[in-house]
Amino acid sequence: MLLPTLALFGSQISVNLGAAVAKNLFPVIGVEGITAFRVGFSALILLAIFRPWRSPLKRRDVFNLVIYGAVMGLMNLLIYRAFQRIPIGIAVAIEVTGPLLVALLSSRRPRDIASCALAVFGLYLLLPINSAAGRLDPVGVAYAFGAAACWALYIVFGKRASSIAGGQGVALGMLVASLFIVPLGVAYTDASSITPHVLVIGLVIAVLSSAVPYCLEMLALRGLPQGLYGMFSSAAPAVTAIAGLLILGEHLTGTQWMAIACIVLASATCAMSARSS
């Protein structure tokens, strides 16, 4: 249990570093270009490392891999779109409601209702419907909720894909994601903006944001129950908000910090309930 737990926390640290680097590059090649770099380079790296073609796939694994890869690619694109419009800590606080939903569906104890209510209260404090929330771009908020839905599906189908030996599942999943994300990035990106410097940064983003985290998360998904995975994932908004403050200078209001704390506590409580049941 210790190794999967450490793997998940290592994944969060790597993702946040990659997100900070990526956000600084948005004005240069755009969200679609950054996402294409992240997914495309990650697919190449993972295919080279794990060489998934060496082991034949079972027919029942193909469907899980296709869904897993599709939601992985869409989750990357939507969360980057959210990062472009709202602080990354707030975006991830909204996104983590995906794992919270998975944890809620895994456990139906009375205290789960209280956890859900706490998360809703946190969202109320966070979103523009609350006058004290501060100004948030509603489109950015919508993108973050879309990423949350993808994260929920990622956990479910990632758990199923993790049964495939070695890193075959994550490598093939990233390949599926690249099949529609990379063409999208090519269509939206000005070729003149692609310089050797940008290529190197894109490779760094891919390693930090996808190649390393998805390998670590596959290890975590294999060794942790879905509910427990959701509990540990609940720390992501706080970690990301701190990273946004230290690296990007994104200052949040006291109300927004309180909202993030409510969502983190709700996710952790609900996931612990799922684990104990």
Tab-separated table of C-alpha atoms in Angstrom:
chain	number	residue	atom	x	y	z
A	1	MET	CA	0.000	0.000	0.000
A	2	LEU	CA	2.912	2.380	0.686
A	3	LEU	CA	4.380	2.221	-2.825
A	4	PRO	CA	1.083	3.031	-4.620
A	5	THR	CA	0.498	5.898	-2.180
A	6	LEU	CA	3.932	7.388	-2.806
A	7	ALA	CA	3.404	6.923	-6.531
A	8	LEU	CA	0.198	8.979	-6.410
A	9	PHE	CA	1.765	11.839	-4.463
A	10	GLY	CA	4.756	11.833	-6.811
A	11	SER	CA	2.321	12.068	-9.691
A	12	GLN	CA	0.669	15.155	-8.177
A	13	ILE	CA	3.984	16.945	-7.713
A	14	SER	CA	5.043	16.207	-11.286
A	15	VAL	CA	1.679	17.308	-12.731
A	16	ASN	CA	1.799	20.648	-10.912
A	17	LEU	CA	5.276	21.439	-12.138
A	18	GLY	CA	4.195	20.592	-15.669
A	19	ALA	CA	1.046	22.728	-15.361
A	20	ALA	CA	3.037	25.753	-14.256
A	21	VAL	CA	5.431	25.392	-17.197
A	22	ALA	CA	2.542	24.861	-19.633
A	23	LYS	CA	0.568	27.910	-18.521
A	24	ASN	CA	3.537	30.154	-19.222
A	25	LEU	CA	3.631	28.797	-22.788
A	26	PHE	CA	-0.099	29.296	-23.568
A	27	PRO	CA	0.425	32.752	-25.152
A	28	VAL	CA	3.063	31.326	-27.501
A	29	ILE	CA	1.360	28.340	-29.157
A	30	GLY	CA	-2.078	28.170	-27.524
A	31	VAL	CA	-3.869	25.578	-25.441
A	32	GLU	CA	-4.382	23.108	-28.282
A	33	GLY	CA	-0.700	23.252	-29.220
A	34	ILE	CA	0.427	22.674	-25.642
A	35	THR	CA	-2.007	19.772	-25.258
A	36	ALA	CA	-0.762	18.244	-28.510
A	37	PHE	CA	2.835	18.509	-27.288
A	38	ARG	CA	1.936	16.975	-23.954
A	39	VAL	CA	-0.053	14.065	-25.341
A	40	GLY	CA	1.997	13.460	-28.492
A	41	PHE	CA	5.429	13.440	-26.846
A	42	SER	CA	4.066	11.378	-23.946
A	43	ALA	CA	2.713	8.771	-26.349
A	44	LEU	CA	6.092	8.473	-28.082
A	45	ILE	CA	7.957	8.208	-24.769
A	46	LEU	CA	5.631	5.597	-23.319
A	47	LEU	CA	5.549	3.528	-26.511
A	48	ALA	CA	9.353	3.513	-26.615
A	49	ILE	CA	9.620	2.495	-22.960
A	50	PHE	CA	6.920	-0.166	-22.731
A	51	ARG	CA	6.666	-1.403	-26.361
A	52	PRO	CA	3.083	-2.577	-25.870
A	53	TRP	CA	2.959	-4.392	-29.216
A	54	ARG	CA	4.961	-7.240	-27.675
A	55	SER	CA	1.909	-8.549	-25.786
A	56	PRO	CA	-1.362	-9.271	-27.603
A	57	LEU	CA	-4.467	-7.566	-26.248
A	58	LYS	CA	-7.546	-9.442	-25.186
A	59	ARG	CA	-10.712	-8.401	-26.957
A	60	ARG	CA	-12.356	-7.256	-23.731
A	61	ASP	CA	-9.436	-4.880	-23.047
A	62	VAL	CA	-9.787	-2.963	-26.316
A	63	PHE	CA	-12.999	-1.146	-25.337
A	64	ASN	CA	-11.606	-0.136	-21.942
A	65	LEU	CA	-8.425	1.177	-23.557
A	66	VAL	CA	-10.286	3.225	-26.154
A	67	ILE	CA	-12.469	4.915	-23.520
A	68	TYR	CA	-9.502	5.324	-21.175
A	69	GLY	CA	-7.410	7.002	-23.876
A	70	ALA	CA	-10.256	9.189	-25.138
A	71	VAL	CA	-11.115	10.602	-21.709
A	72	MET	CA	-7.390	11.021	-20.958
A	73	GLY	CA	-6.941	13.225	-24.031
A	74	LEU	CA	-10.127	15.196	-23.450
A	75	MET	CA	-9.285	15.690	-19.764
A	76	ASN	CA	-5.907	17.180	-20.746
A	77	LEU	CA	-7.485	19.572	-23.221
A	78	LEU	CA	-10.309	20.722	-20.936
A	79	ILE	CA	-8.163	21.318	-17.868
A	80	TYR	CA	-5.660	23.327	-19.923
A	81	ARG	CA	-8.522	25.419	-21.277
A	82	ALA	CA	-9.607	25.986	-17.671
A	83	PHE	CA	-6.036	26.905	-16.641
A	84	GLN	CA	-6.017	29.546	-19.373
A	85	ARG	CA	-9.024	31.318	-17.864
A	86	ILE	CA	-8.975	30.725	-14.094
A	87	PRO	CA	-6.271	30.066	-11.433
A	88	ILE	CA	-4.963	26.517	-11.591
A	89	GLY	CA	-5.765	25.852	-7.917
A	90	ILE	CA	-9.427	26.706	-8.445
A	91	ALA	CA	-9.565	24.706	-11.680
A	92	VAL	CA	-8.226	21.595	-9.951
A	93	ALA	CA	-10.551	22.130	-6.968
A	94	ILE	CA	-13.443	21.874	-9.407
A	95	GLU	CA	-11.830	19.025	-11.325
A	96	VAL	CA	-11.386	16.911	-8.185
A	97	THR	CA	-15.153	16.654	-7.852
A	98	GLY	CA	-14.774	13.870	-10.432
A	99	PRO	CA	-12.927	11.552	-8.019
A	100	LEU	CA	-15.340	12.739	-5.311
A	101	LEU	CA	-18.256	11.487	-7.388
A	102	VAL	CA	-16.536	8.122	-7.852
A	103	ALA	CA	-15.997	7.887	-4.103
A	104	LEU	CA	-19.640	8.816	-3.405
A	105	LEU	CA	-20.866	6.101	-5.740
A	106	SER	CA	-18.600	3.614	-3.948
A	107	SER	CA	-20.069	4.366	-0.524
A	108	ARG	CA	-23.604	5.256	0.590
A	109	ARG	CA	-23.161	5.807	4.315
A	110	PRO	CA	-24.973	8.732	5.989
A	111	ARG	CA	-21.746	10.652	6.463
A	112	ASP	CA	-21.299	10.609	2.689
A	113	ILE	CA	-24.327	12.862	2.432
A	114	ALA	CA	-22.626	15.310	4.779
A	115	SER	CA	-19.459	15.101	2.675
A	116	CYS	CA	-21.449	15.841	-0.458
A	117	ALA	CA	-23.102	18.812	1.241
A	118	LEU	CA	-19.677	20.123	2.296
A	119	ALA	CA	-18.401	19.837	-1.285
A	120	VAL	CA	-21.467	21.673	-2.593
A	121	PHE	CA	-20.879	24.404	-0.013
A	122	GLY	CA	-17.261	24.630	-1.149
A	123	LEU	CA	-18.375	25.005	-4.757
A	124	TYR	CA	-20.861	27.674	-3.688
A	125	LEU	CA	-18.020	29.635	-2.084
A	126	LEU	CA	-15.829	29.093	-5.128
A	127	LEU	CA	-18.122	29.790	-8.060
A	128	PRO	CA	-19.339	33.162	-9.377
A	129	ILE	CA	-22.854	32.562	-7.988
A	130	ASN	CA	-21.435	33.626	-4.628
A	131	SER	CA	-20.713	37.374	-4.432
A	132	ALA	CA	-17.678	36.796	-2.206
A	133	ALA	CA	-16.116	34.287	-4.588
A	134	GLY	CA	-14.229	36.815	-6.653
A	135	ARG	CA	-14.384	37.121	-10.413
A	136	LEU	CA	-14.104	33.815	-12.241
A	137	ASP	CA	-14.552	33.275	-15.957
A	138	PRO	CA	-17.698	31.115	-16.280
A	139	VAL	CA	-16.323	29.450	-19.417
A	140	GLY	CA	-13.190	28.464	-17.509
A	141	VAL	CA	-15.371	27.037	-14.750
A	142	ALA	CA	-17.350	25.025	-17.318
A	143	TYR	CA	-14.123	23.607	-18.758
A	144	ALA	CA	-13.031	22.574	-15.252
A	145	PHE	CA	-16.321	20.738	-14.685
A	146	GLY	CA	-15.860	18.977	-18.024
A	147	ALA	CA	-12.405	17.880	-16.890
A	148	ALA	CA	-13.992	16.618	-13.648
A	149	ALA	CA	-16.345	14.364	-15.606
A	150	CYS	CA	-13.410	13.045	-17.618
A	151	TRP	CA	-11.419	12.403	-14.429
A	152	ALA	CA	-14.248	10.293	-13.036
A	153	LEU	CA	-14.308	8.190	-16.200
A	154	TYR	CA	-10.501	8.051	-16.199
A	155	ILE	CA	-10.517	6.445	-12.739
A	156	VAL	CA	-13.136	3.855	-13.662
A	157	PHE	CA	-11.645	2.821	-17.009
A	158	GLY	CA	-8.065	3.325	-15.829
A	159	LYS	CA	-8.731	0.821	-13.069
A	160	ARG	CA	-9.896	-1.677	-15.674
A	161	ALA	CA	-6.987	-0.927	-18.010
A	162	SER	CA	-4.504	-1.324	-15.151
A	163	SER	CA	-5.076	-5.078	-15.279
A	164	ILE	CA	-2.980	-5.158	-18.461
A	165	ALA	CA	0.599	-6.240	-17.805
A	166	GLY	CA	3.366	-3.678	-17.371
A	167	GLY	CA	2.850	-0.209	-18.841
A	168	GLN	CA	0.984	-1.494	-21.867
A	169	GLY	CA	-2.295	0.036	-20.730
A	170	VAL	CA	-1.041	3.583	-20.186
A	171	ALA	CA	1.099	3.514	-23.359
A	172	LEU	CA	-1.795	2.410	-25.559
A	173	GLY	CA	-4.162	4.766	-23.769
A	174	MET	CA	-1.882	7.705	-24.507
A	175	LEU	CA	-1.604	6.554	-28.129
A	176	VAL	CA	-5.406	6.638	-28.410
A	177	ALA	CA	-5.452	10.122	-26.876
A	178	SER	CA	-2.832	11.365	-29.342
A	179	LEU	CA	-4.835	10.168	-32.359
A	180	PHE	CA	-7.321	13.015	-31.949
A	181	ILE	CA	-5.459	15.550	-29.782
A	182	VAL	CA	-2.369	15.896	-32.016
A	183	PRO	CA	-4.353	16.619	-35.230
A	184	LEU	CA	-6.380	19.163	-33.265
A	185	GLY	CA	-3.192	20.859	-32.096
A	186	VAL	CA	-1.794	20.942	-35.636
A	187	ALA	CA	-4.987	22.559	-36.903
A	188	TYR	CA	-4.953	25.316	-34.272
A	189	THR	CA	-1.224	26.092	-34.057
A	190	ASP	CA	0.738	28.486	-36.256
A	191	ALA	CA	3.707	26.534	-37.631
A	192	SER	CA	5.965	29.604	-37.408
A	193	SER	CA	5.653	29.572	-33.602
A	194	ILE	CA	7.255	26.123	-33.345
A	195	THR	CA	10.908	26.798	-32.558
A	196	PRO	CA	13.556	24.422	-31.136
A	197	HIS	CA	13.132	26.174	-27.765
A	198	VAL	CA	9.379	25.554	-27.824
A	199	LEU	CA	9.941	21.910	-28.795
A	200	VAL	CA	12.248	21.378	-25.814
A	201	ILE	CA	9.740	22.972	-23.441
A	202	GLY	CA	6.982	20.851	-24.965
A	203	LEU	CA	9.021	17.727	-24.279
A	204	VAL	CA	9.577	18.826	-20.663
A	205	ILE	CA	5.837	19.413	-20.245
A	206	ALA	CA	5.099	15.969	-21.666
A	207	VAL	CA	7.499	14.279	-19.243
A	208	LEU	CA	6.319	16.213	-16.178
A	209	SER	CA	2.602	16.330	-16.946
A	210	SER	CA	1.880	12.995	-18.592
A	211	ALA	CA	4.652	10.440	-19.041
A	212	VAL	CA	5.748	10.365	-15.399
A	213	PRO	CA	2.342	10.985	-13.739
A	214	TYR	CA	0.366	8.473	-15.795
A	215	CYS	CA	2.910	5.733	-15.157
A	216	LEU	CA	2.784	6.495	-11.442
A	217	GLU	CA	-1.014	6.693	-11.442
A	218	MET	CA	-1.292	3.355	-13.211
A	219	LEU	CA	0.782	1.883	-10.396
A	220	ALA	CA	-1.472	3.615	-7.865
A	221	LEU	CA	-4.669	2.437	-9.572
A	222	ARG	CA	-3.384	-1.121	-9.562
A	223	GLY	CA	-2.589	-1.065	-5.842
A	224	LEU	CA	-5.313	1.174	-4.384
A	225	PRO	CA	-9.113	0.783	-4.213
A	226	GLN	CA	-11.028	3.420	-6.176
A	227	GLY	CA	-12.273	5.053	-2.974
A	228	LEU	CA	-8.811	5.297	-1.471
A	229	TYR	CA	-7.449	6.658	-4.734
A	230	GLY	CA	-10.098	9.364	-4.524
A	231	MET	CA	-9.076	10.189	-0.963
A	232	PHE	CA	-5.442	10.735	-1.865
A	233	SER	CA	-6.448	12.661	-4.981
A	234	SER	CA	-8.375	15.039	-2.744
A	235	ALA	CA	-5.103	16.747	-1.811
A	236	ALA	CA	-4.611	17.859	-5.427
A	237	PRO	CA	-6.451	21.225	-5.187
A	238	ALA	CA	-4.445	22.369	-2.178
A	239	VAL	CA	-1.150	21.231	-3.711
A	240	THR	CA	-1.996	22.924	-7.007
A	241	ALA	CA	-3.122	26.159	-5.353
A	242	ILE	CA	0.176	26.341	-3.480
A	243	ALA	CA	2.072	25.624	-6.702
A	244	GLY	CA	0.088	28.346	-8.481
A	245	LEU	CA	0.970	30.809	-5.715
A	246	LEU	CA	4.674	29.959	-5.559
A	247	ILE	CA	5.397	29.452	-9.257
A	248	LEU	CA	2.807	31.572	-11.087
A	249	GLY	CA	1.997	34.193	-8.434
A	250	GLU	CA	-1.730	33.322	-8.496
A	251	HIS	CA	-3.095	34.810	-5.270
A	252	LEU	CA	-6.470	33.517	-4.063
A	253	THR	CA	-8.905	35.213	-1.718
A	254	GLY	CA	-9.583	33.910	1.767
A	255	THR	CA	-12.997	32.709	0.580
A	256	GLN	CA	-11.427	30.771	-2.260
A	257	TRP	CA	-8.922	29.101	0.089
A	258	MET	CA	-11.819	28.158	2.381
A	259	ALA	CA	-13.711	26.707	-0.584
A	260	ILE	CA	-10.715	24.604	-1.588
A	261	ALA	CA	-10.382	23.365	2.010
A	262	CYS	CA	-14.059	22.328	2.047
A	263	ILE	CA	-13.710	20.367	-1.193
A	264	VAL	CA	-10.506	18.682	-0.017
A	265	LEU	CA	-12.108	17.687	3.304
A	266	ALA	CA	-15.268	16.436	1.575
A	267	SER	CA	-13.278	14.325	-0.870
A	268	ALA	CA	-11.058	12.838	1.820
A	269	THR	CA	-13.983	12.042	4.149
A	270	CYS	CA	-16.074	10.449	1.430
A	271	ALA	CA	-13.177	8.379	0.106
A	272	MET	CA	-12.292	7.157	3.590
A	273	SER	CA	-15.902	6.094	4.022
A	274	ALA	CA	-15.710	4.178	0.737
A	275	ARG	CA	-12.521	2.480	1.903
A	276	SER	CA	-13.942	1.419	5.276
A	277	SER	CA	-17.072	0.003	3.692
